[in-house]
mmCIF file of C-alpha atoms and ligand atoms in Angstrom:
data_model
loop_
_atom_site.group_PDB
_atom_site.id
_atom_site.type_symbol
_atom_site.label_atom_id
_atom_site.label_comp_id
_atom_site.label_asym_id
_atom_site.label_seq_id
_atom_site.Cartn_x
_atom_site.Cartn_y
_atom_site.Cartn_z
ATOM 1 C CA UNK D 97 107.475 102.184 84.524
ATOM 2 C CA UNK D 98 104.277 100.621 85.953
ATOM 3 C CA UNK D 99 101.586 103.178 86.797
ATOM 4 C CA UNK D 100 98.903 101.941 89.188
ATOM 5 C CA UNK D 101 96.340 103.611 91.407
ATOM 6 C CA UNK D 102 96.691 103.139 95.144
ATOM 7 C CA UNK D 103 93.930 102.254 97.603
ATOM 8 C CA UNK D 104 95.934 103.989 100.325
ATOM 9 C CA UNK D 105 96.131 107.502 98.859
ATOM 10 C CA UNK D 106 92.518 108.702 99.041
ATOM 11 C CA UNK D 107 93.332 112.075 100.677
ATOM 12 C CA UNK D 108 91.362 114.788 98.854
ATOM 13 C CA UNK D 109 89.724 112.391 96.359
ATOM 14 C CA UNK D 110 86.033 113.166 95.759
ATOM 15 C CA UNK D 111 83.436 110.657 94.539
ATOM 16 C CA UNK D 112 79.954 110.830 93.066
ATOM 17 C CA UNK D 113 77.678 107.802 93.315
ATOM 18 C CA UNK D 114 74.737 107.607 90.872
ATOM 19 C CA UNK D 115 72.219 105.055 92.126
ATOM 20 C CA UNK D 116 69.057 103.794 90.424
ATOM 21 C CA UNK D 117 65.898 103.583 92.575
ATOM 22 C CA UNK D 118 64.416 100.703 90.475
ATOM 23 C CA UNK D 119 64.837 97.451 92.509
ATOM 24 C CA UNK D 120 65.767 99.649 95.479
ATOM 25 C CA UNK D 121 65.748 96.618 97.805
ATOM 26 C CA UNK D 122 68.943 95.646 95.936
ATOM 27 C CA UNK D 123 70.445 99.034 94.995
ATOM 28 C CA UNK D 124 70.172 100.345 98.557
ATOM 29 C CA UNK D 125 72.352 97.421 99.699
ATOM 30 C CA UNK D 126 74.835 98.018 96.887
ATOM 31 C CA UNK D 127 75.046 101.680 97.912
ATOM 32 C CA UNK D 128 75.577 100.746 101.579
ATOM 33 C CA UNK D 129 78.399 98.411 100.579
ATOM 34 C CA UNK D 130 80.007 101.130 98.472
ATOM 35 C CA UNK D 131 79.843 103.772 101.214
ATOM 36 C CA UNK D 132 81.183 101.344 103.825
ATOM 37 C CA UNK D 133 84.144 100.622 101.519
ATOM 38 C CA UNK D 134 84.824 104.294 100.810
ATOM 39 C CA UNK D 135 84.762 104.957 104.556
ATOM 40 C CA UNK D 136 87.039 102.022 105.311
ATOM 41 C CA UNK D 137 89.585 103.551 102.924
ATOM 42 C CA UNK D 138 89.370 106.919 104.692
ATOM 43 C CA UNK D 139 87.225 108.746 102.133
ATOM 44 C CA UNK D 140 85.405 111.446 104.104
ATOM 45 C CA UNK D 141 81.593 111.545 104.065
ATOM 46 C CA UNK D 142 81.652 115.111 102.750
ATOM 47 C CA UNK D 143 83.710 113.876 99.766
ATOM 48 C CA UNK D 144 80.933 111.517 98.630
ATOM 49 C CA UNK D 145 77.859 112.860 96.773
ATOM 50 C CA UNK D 146 74.975 110.408 96.166
ATOM 51 C CA UNK D 147 72.576 111.148 93.282
ATOM 52 C CA UNK D 148 69.378 109.071 92.915
ATOM 53 C CA UNK D 149 67.796 108.445 89.484
ATOM 54 C CA UNK D 150 64.634 106.487 88.554
ATOM 55 C CA UNK D 151 66.311 103.531 86.827
ATOM 56 C CA UNK D 152 69.549 102.148 85.384
ATOM 57 C CA UNK D 153 68.676 103.615 81.982
ATOM 58 C CA UNK D 154 69.040 107.134 83.491
ATOM 59 C CA UNK D 155 72.405 106.492 85.148
ATOM 60 C CA UNK D 156 74.603 107.281 82.135
ATOM 61 C CA UNK D 157 73.432 110.816 81.387
ATOM 62 C CA UNK D 158 73.777 111.813 85.062
ATOM 63 C CA UNK D 159 77.208 110.179 85.312
ATOM 64 C CA UNK D 160 78.391 112.177 82.291
ATOM 65 C CA UNK D 161 77.046 115.431 83.760
ATOM 66 C CA UNK D 162 78.805 114.749 87.082
ATOM 67 C CA UNK D 163 82.019 113.768 85.314
ATOM 68 C CA UNK D 164 82.007 116.979 83.265
ATOM 69 C CA UNK D 165 81.376 119.103 86.389
ATOM 70 C CA UNK D 166 85.052 118.708 87.297
ATOM 71 C CA UNK D 167 84.073 118.155 90.916
ATOM 72 C CA UNK D 168 84.805 114.420 91.171
ATOM 73 C CA UNK D 169 87.745 112.080 90.705
ATOM 74 C CA UNK D 170 85.471 109.166 89.825
ATOM 75 C CA UNK D 171 81.756 108.462 89.372
ATOM 76 C CA UNK D 172 80.421 105.148 90.701
ATOM 77 C CA UNK D 173 77.249 103.970 88.926
ATOM 78 C CA UNK D 174 74.936 101.588 90.805
ATOM 79 C CA UNK D 175 71.826 99.777 89.543
ATOM 80 C CA UNK D 176 70.110 96.412 89.407
ATOM 81 C CA UNK D 177 68.643 95.151 86.150
ATOM 82 C CA UNK D 178 66.694 91.966 86.805
ATOM 83 C CA UNK D 179 65.304 89.931 83.950
ATOM 84 C CA UNK D 180 62.498 88.348 85.941
ATOM 85 C CA UNK D 181 59.448 88.899 83.770
ATOM 86 C CA UNK D 182 60.488 92.185 82.193
ATOM 87 C CA UNK D 183 60.497 92.220 78.430
ATOM 88 C CA UNK D 184 63.056 94.970 77.909
ATOM 89 C CA UNK D 185 65.801 93.518 80.170
ATOM 90 C CA UNK D 186 68.374 93.486 77.358
ATOM 91 C CA UNK D 187 67.518 97.028 76.276
ATOM 92 C CA UNK D 188 67.936 98.380 79.809
ATOM 93 C CA UNK D 189 71.019 96.315 80.641
ATOM 94 C CA UNK D 190 72.818 97.160 77.393
ATOM 95 C CA UNK D 191 71.806 100.815 77.586
ATOM 96 C CA UNK D 192 73.047 101.085 81.156
ATOM 97 C CA UNK D 193 76.424 99.598 80.206
ATOM 98 C CA UNK D 194 76.920 101.756 77.114
ATOM 99 C CA UNK D 195 75.663 104.778 79.024
ATOM 100 C CA UNK D 196 78.272 104.409 81.750
ATOM 101 C CA UNK D 197 81.020 103.652 79.212
ATOM 102 C CA UNK D 198 80.140 106.755 77.160
ATOM 103 C CA UNK D 199 79.976 108.898 80.288
ATOM 104 C CA UNK D 200 83.548 107.979 81.163
ATOM 105 C CA UNK D 201 84.888 108.421 77.651
ATOM 106 C CA UNK D 202 83.051 111.724 77.067
ATOM 107 C CA UNK D 203 83.890 113.283 80.433
ATOM 108 C CA UNK D 204 87.419 111.931 80.840
ATOM 109 C CA UNK D 205 86.538 110.970 84.421
ATOM 110 C CA UNK D 206 86.472 107.272 85.398
ATOM 111 C CA UNK D 207 82.842 106.079 85.480
ATOM 112 C CA UNK D 208 82.630 102.706 87.186
ATOM 113 C CA UNK D 209 80.015 100.121 86.161
ATOM 114 C CA UNK D 210 78.397 98.837 89.342
ATOM 115 C CA UNK D 211 75.090 97.856 87.704
ATOM 116 C CA UNK D 212 74.011 94.295 88.467
ATOM 117 C CA UNK D 213 72.441 92.357 85.592
ATOM 118 C CA UNK D 214 70.778 89.266 87.025
ATOM 119 C CA UNK D 215 68.245 86.603 86.107
ATOM 120 C CA UNK D 216 66.211 86.959 89.296
ATOM 121 C CA UNK D 217 65.962 88.740 92.632
ATOM 122 C CA UNK D 218 67.740 85.949 94.558
ATOM 123 C CA UNK D 219 70.806 86.275 92.342
ATOM 124 C CA UNK D 220 70.754 90.048 92.773
ATOM 125 C CA UNK D 221 70.428 89.916 96.560
ATOM 126 C CA UNK D 222 73.245 87.347 96.747
ATOM 127 C CA UNK D 223 75.480 89.881 94.997
ATOM 128 C CA UNK D 224 74.350 92.786 97.156
ATOM 129 C CA UNK D 225 75.633 91.615 100.500
ATOM 130 C CA UNK D 226 74.626 87.963 100.323
ATOM 131 C CA UNK D 227 76.630 84.773 99.695
ATOM 132 C CA UNK D 228 78.344 86.257 96.645
ATOM 133 C CA UNK D 229 79.559 89.365 98.410
ATOM 134 C CA UNK D 230 78.647 92.957 97.629
ATOM 135 C CA UNK D 231 79.240 94.192 94.086
ATOM 136 C CA UNK D 232 78.728 97.754 95.297
ATOM 137 C CA UNK D 233 81.676 97.400 97.670
ATOM 138 C CA UNK D 234 83.822 95.867 94.903
ATOM 139 C CA UNK D 235 82.922 98.679 92.506
ATOM 140 C CA UNK D 236 83.904 101.231 95.164
ATOM 141 C CA UNK D 237 87.383 99.680 95.321
ATOM 142 C CA UNK D 238 87.613 100.057 91.539
ATOM 143 C CA UNK D 239 86.482 103.687 91.848
ATOM 144 C CA UNK D 240 89.205 104.416 94.427
ATOM 145 C CA UNK D 241 91.937 102.759 92.342
ATOM 146 C CA UNK D 242 90.905 104.582 89.153
ATOM 147 C CA UNK D 243 90.538 107.940 90.929
ATOM 148 C CA UNK D 244 94.016 107.518 92.416
ATOM 149 C CA UNK D 245 95.500 106.427 89.075
ATOM 150 C CA UNK D 246 94.102 109.513 87.318
ATOM 151 C CA UNK D 247 94.967 111.931 90.144
ATOM 152 C CA UNK D 248 98.498 110.732 90.847
ATOM 153 C CA UNK D 249 99.721 109.201 87.591
ATOM 154 C CA UNK D 250 97.841 110.397 84.488
HETATM 155 O O1 INI U 562 67.190 99.769 86.899
HETATM 156 C C1 INI U 562 66.325 99.114 86.314
HETATM 157 N N1 INI U 562 65.439 99.748 85.488
HETATM 158 C C2 INI U 562 64.486 99.048 84.830
HETATM 159 N N2 INI U 562 63.637 99.730 84.025
HETATM 160 C C3 INI U 562 63.499 101.185 84.087
HETATM 161 C C4 INI U 562 64.528 101.884 83.220
HETATM 162 O O2 INI U 562 65.805 101.900 83.866
HETATM 163 C C5 INI U 562 64.121 103.356 83.001
HETATM 164 O O3 INI U 562 64.023 103.994 84.251
HETATM 165 C C6 INI U 562 62.800 103.477 82.277
HETATM 166 O O4 INI U 562 62.853 102.709 81.085
HETATM 167 C C7 INI U 562 62.448 104.919 81.934
HETATM 168 O O5 INI U 562 63.473 105.485 81.174
HETATM 169 C C8 INI U 562 64.397 97.650 84.990
HETATM 170 N N3 INI U 562 63.426 96.863 84.329
HETATM 171 O O6 INI U 562 62.658 97.366 83.460
HETATM 172 O O7 INI U 562 63.285 95.640 84.624
HETATM 173 C C9 INI U 562 65.337 96.998 85.864
HETATM 174 O O8 INI U 562 65.337 95.764 86.080
HETATM 175 N N4 INI U 562 66.260 97.771 86.481
#
């Protein structure tokens, strides 16, 4: 048998979106792309909760809390870690990734990694609704597929 989540069975699925305020000029666009995608796939506005945190480093602990609440079928994590001139880029980027991974494993609820890690602001903006598309919208598709897989097949 092949078990796969469907993008066309979103009825009753509930999503949390954890979004980092750091580099908000980017993360706001990622969030907009995600919500547009959820809406396009018939997820109701009242079935999407958005939680803001200071930075990408804080995303994991909130994602795990939301996952463990039992109220959501998937948790979409959004952030933008930009190397630019920051010294602790690697620490933040790696912590964000392991934080989201741990949140999913510990809560048993799919936690989707929609945190951009870019060299500079141009790269980030290109991936948040620019020439390279919107990584927030792509991550929302992943959230829908995983939520459907867990709800209907696992
Ligand atoms: O989301 C980000 N947080 C960043 N730092 C803040 C971090 O996420 C925490 O909020 C902070 O370290 C306090 O815990 C970033 N930089 O430092 O460059 C960044 O690029 N992106």
